[in-house]
PDB file of C-alpha atoms in Angstrom:
ATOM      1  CA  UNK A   1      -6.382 -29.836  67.951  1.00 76.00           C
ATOM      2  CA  UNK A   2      -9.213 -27.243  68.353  1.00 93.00           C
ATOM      3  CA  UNK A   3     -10.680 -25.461  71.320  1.00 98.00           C
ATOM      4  CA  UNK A   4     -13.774 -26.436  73.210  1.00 98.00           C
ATOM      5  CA  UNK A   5     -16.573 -24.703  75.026  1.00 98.00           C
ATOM      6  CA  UNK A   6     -16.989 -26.619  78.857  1.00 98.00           C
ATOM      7  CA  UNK A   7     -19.884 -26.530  81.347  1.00 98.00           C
ATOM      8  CA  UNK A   8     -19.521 -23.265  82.257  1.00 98.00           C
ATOM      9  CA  UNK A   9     -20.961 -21.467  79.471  1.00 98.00           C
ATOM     10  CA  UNK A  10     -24.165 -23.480  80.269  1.00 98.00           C
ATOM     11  CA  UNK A  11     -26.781 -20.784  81.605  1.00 98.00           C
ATOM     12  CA  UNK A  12     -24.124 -18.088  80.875  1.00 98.00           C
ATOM     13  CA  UNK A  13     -23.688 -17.893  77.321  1.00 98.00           C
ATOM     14  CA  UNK A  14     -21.020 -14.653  77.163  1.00 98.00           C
ATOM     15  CA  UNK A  15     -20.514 -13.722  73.875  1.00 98.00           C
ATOM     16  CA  UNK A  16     -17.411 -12.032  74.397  1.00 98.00           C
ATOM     17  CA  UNK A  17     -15.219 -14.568  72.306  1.00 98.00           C
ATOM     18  CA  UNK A  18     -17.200 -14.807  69.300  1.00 98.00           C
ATOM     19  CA  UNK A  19     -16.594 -11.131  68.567  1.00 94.00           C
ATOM     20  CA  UNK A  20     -12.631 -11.990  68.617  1.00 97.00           C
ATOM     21  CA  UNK A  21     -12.706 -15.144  66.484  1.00 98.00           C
ATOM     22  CA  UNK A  22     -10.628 -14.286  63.102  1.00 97.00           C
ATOM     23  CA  UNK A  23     -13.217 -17.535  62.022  1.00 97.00           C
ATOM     24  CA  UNK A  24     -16.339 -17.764  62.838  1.00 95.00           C
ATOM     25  CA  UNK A  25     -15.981 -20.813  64.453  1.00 98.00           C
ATOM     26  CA  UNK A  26     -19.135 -20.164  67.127  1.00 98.00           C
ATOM     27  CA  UNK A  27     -22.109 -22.239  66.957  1.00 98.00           C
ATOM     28  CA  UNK A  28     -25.136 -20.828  69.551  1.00 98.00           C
ATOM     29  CA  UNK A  29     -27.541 -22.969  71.074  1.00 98.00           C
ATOM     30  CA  UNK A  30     -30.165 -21.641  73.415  1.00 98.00           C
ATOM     31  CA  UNK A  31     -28.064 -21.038  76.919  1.00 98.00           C
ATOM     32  CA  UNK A  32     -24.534 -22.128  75.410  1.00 98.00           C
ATOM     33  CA  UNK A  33     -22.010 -21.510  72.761  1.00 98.00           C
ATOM     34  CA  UNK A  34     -19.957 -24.449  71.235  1.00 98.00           C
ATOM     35  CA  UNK A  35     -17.115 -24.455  68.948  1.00 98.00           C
ATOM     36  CA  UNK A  36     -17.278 -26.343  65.816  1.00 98.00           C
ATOM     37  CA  UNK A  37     -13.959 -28.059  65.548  1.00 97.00           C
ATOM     38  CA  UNK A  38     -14.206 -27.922  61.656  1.00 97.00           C
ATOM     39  CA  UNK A  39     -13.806 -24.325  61.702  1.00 97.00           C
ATOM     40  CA  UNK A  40     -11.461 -23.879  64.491  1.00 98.00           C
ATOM     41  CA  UNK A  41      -8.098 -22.560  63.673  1.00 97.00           C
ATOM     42  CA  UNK A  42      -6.684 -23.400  66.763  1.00 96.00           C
ATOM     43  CA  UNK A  43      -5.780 -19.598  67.782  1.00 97.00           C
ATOM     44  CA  UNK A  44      -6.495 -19.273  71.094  1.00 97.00           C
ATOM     45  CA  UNK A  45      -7.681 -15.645  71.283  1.00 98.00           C
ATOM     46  CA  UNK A  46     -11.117 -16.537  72.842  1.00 98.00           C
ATOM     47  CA  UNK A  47      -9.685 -18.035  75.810  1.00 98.00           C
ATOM     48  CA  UNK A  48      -9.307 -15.024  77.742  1.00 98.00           C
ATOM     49  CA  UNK A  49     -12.356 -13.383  76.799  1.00 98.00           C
ATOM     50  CA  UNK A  50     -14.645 -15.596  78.745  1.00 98.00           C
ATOM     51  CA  UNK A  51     -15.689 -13.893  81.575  1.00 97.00           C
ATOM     52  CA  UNK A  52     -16.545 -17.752  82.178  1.00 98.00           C
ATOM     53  CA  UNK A  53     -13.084 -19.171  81.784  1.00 98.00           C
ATOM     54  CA  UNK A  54     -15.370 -22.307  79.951  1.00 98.00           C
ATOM     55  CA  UNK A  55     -13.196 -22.310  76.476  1.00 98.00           C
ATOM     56  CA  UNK A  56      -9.884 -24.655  76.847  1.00 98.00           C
ATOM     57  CA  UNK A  57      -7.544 -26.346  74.286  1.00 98.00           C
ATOM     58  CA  UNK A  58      -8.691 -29.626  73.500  1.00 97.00           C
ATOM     59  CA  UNK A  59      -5.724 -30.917  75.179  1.00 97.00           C
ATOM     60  CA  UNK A  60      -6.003 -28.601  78.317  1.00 98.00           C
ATOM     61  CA  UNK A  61      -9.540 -29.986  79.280  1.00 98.00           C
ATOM     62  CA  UNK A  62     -10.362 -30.842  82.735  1.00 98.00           C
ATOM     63  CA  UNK A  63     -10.622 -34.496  83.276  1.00 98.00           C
ATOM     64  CA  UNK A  64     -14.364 -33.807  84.425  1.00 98.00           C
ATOM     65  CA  UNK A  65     -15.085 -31.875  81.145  1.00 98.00           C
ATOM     66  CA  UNK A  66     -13.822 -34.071  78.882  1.00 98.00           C
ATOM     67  CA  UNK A  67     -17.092 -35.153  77.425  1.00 98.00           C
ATOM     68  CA  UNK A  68     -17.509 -31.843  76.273  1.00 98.00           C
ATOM     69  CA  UNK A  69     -15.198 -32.429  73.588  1.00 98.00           C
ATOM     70  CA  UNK A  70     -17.443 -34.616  71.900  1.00 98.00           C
ATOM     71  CA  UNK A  71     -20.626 -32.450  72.628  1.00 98.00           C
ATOM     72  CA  UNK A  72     -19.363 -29.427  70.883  1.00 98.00           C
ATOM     73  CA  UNK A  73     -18.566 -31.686  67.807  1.00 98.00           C
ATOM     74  CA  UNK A  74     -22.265 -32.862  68.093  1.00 98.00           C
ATOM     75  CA  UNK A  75     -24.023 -29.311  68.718  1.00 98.00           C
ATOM     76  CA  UNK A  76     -21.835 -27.394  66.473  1.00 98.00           C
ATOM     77  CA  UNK A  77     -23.772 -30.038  63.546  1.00 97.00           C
ATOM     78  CA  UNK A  78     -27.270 -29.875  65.429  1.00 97.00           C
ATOM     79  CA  UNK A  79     -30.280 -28.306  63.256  1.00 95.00           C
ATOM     80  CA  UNK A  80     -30.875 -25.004  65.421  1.00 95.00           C
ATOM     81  CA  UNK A  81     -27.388 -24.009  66.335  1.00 98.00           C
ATOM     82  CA  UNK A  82     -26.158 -21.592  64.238  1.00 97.00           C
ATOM     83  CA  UNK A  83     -23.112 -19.616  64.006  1.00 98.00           C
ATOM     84  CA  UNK A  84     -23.003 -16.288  66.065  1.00 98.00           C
ATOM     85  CA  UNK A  85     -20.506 -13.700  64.271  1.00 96.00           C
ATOM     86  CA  UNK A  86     -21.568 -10.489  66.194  1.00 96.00           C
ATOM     87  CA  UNK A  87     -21.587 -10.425  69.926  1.00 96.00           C
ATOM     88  CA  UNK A  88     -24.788 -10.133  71.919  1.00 97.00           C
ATOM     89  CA  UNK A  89     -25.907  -9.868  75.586  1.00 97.00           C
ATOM     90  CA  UNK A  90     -25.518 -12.869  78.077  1.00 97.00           C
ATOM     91  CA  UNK A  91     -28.119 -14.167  79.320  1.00 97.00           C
ATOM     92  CA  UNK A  92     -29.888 -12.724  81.798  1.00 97.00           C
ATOM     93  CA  UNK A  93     -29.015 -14.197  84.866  1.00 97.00           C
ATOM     94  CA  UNK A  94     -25.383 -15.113  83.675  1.00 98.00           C
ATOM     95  CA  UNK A  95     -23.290 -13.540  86.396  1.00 97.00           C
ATOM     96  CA  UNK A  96     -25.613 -15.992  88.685  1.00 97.00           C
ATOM     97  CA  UNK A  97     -24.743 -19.076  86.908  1.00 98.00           C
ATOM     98  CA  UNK A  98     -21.340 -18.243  86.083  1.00 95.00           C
ATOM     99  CA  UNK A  99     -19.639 -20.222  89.264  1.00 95.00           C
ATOM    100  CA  UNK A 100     -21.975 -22.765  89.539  1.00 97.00           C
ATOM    101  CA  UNK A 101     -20.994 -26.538  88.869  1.00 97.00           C
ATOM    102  CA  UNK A 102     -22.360 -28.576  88.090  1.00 97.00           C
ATOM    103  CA  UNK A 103     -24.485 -27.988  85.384  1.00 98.00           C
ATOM    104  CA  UNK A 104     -24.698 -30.427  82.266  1.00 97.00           C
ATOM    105  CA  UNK A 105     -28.494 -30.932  83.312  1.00 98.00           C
ATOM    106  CA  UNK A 106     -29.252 -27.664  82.474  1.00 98.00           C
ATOM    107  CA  UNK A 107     -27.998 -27.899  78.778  1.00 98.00           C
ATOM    108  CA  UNK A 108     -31.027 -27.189  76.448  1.00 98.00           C
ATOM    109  CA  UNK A 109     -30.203 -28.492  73.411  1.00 94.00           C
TER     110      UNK A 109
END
């Protein structure tokens, strides 16, 4: 199992957990993080670093995030997102977007 980046990073994109992953497991994409699964050691310290709550357990996902799953797996490989090691600011207008749902539209890729 791995750990997965949901909806509510979209628009957000705190970087609060990449600076606690023992792995480097972060991929960044222009307003969201993912997790490439490949690199996730399944540890479970980002979880409560997201001022977004949007990182679950594979096998904690909402049933309405589920697709998400798949997307990090896809995004984590895309040409352009890279992997983040050192934390940086939000985005701007994060603490705007954090609550909002939902937001998939919004995903630039």
């Amino acid at each position: 199992m791995t750990h997965v980046v949901s909806e509510a990073c979209i628009k957000c994109k705190y970087t609060d957990c990449v600076d606690v992953c023992p792995v480097d497991c972060f991929r960044e994409g222009p307003n969201m993080l993912v997790i490439d699964p490949d690199e996730c050691i399944d540890c479970a310290v980002c979880i409560p670093e997201c001022p977004a709550n949007a990182i679950y357990a594979e096998e904690d996902m909402p049933a309405d995030q589920l697709a998400f799953i798949k997307l990090n797996v896809e995004l984590a490989r895309a040409d352009g997102w890279k992997s983040i090691t050192k934390r940086k600011p939000a985005l701007p207008d994060a603490d705007d977007w954090k609550d909002v749902m939902p937001k998939i539209q919004l995903l630039e890729r």
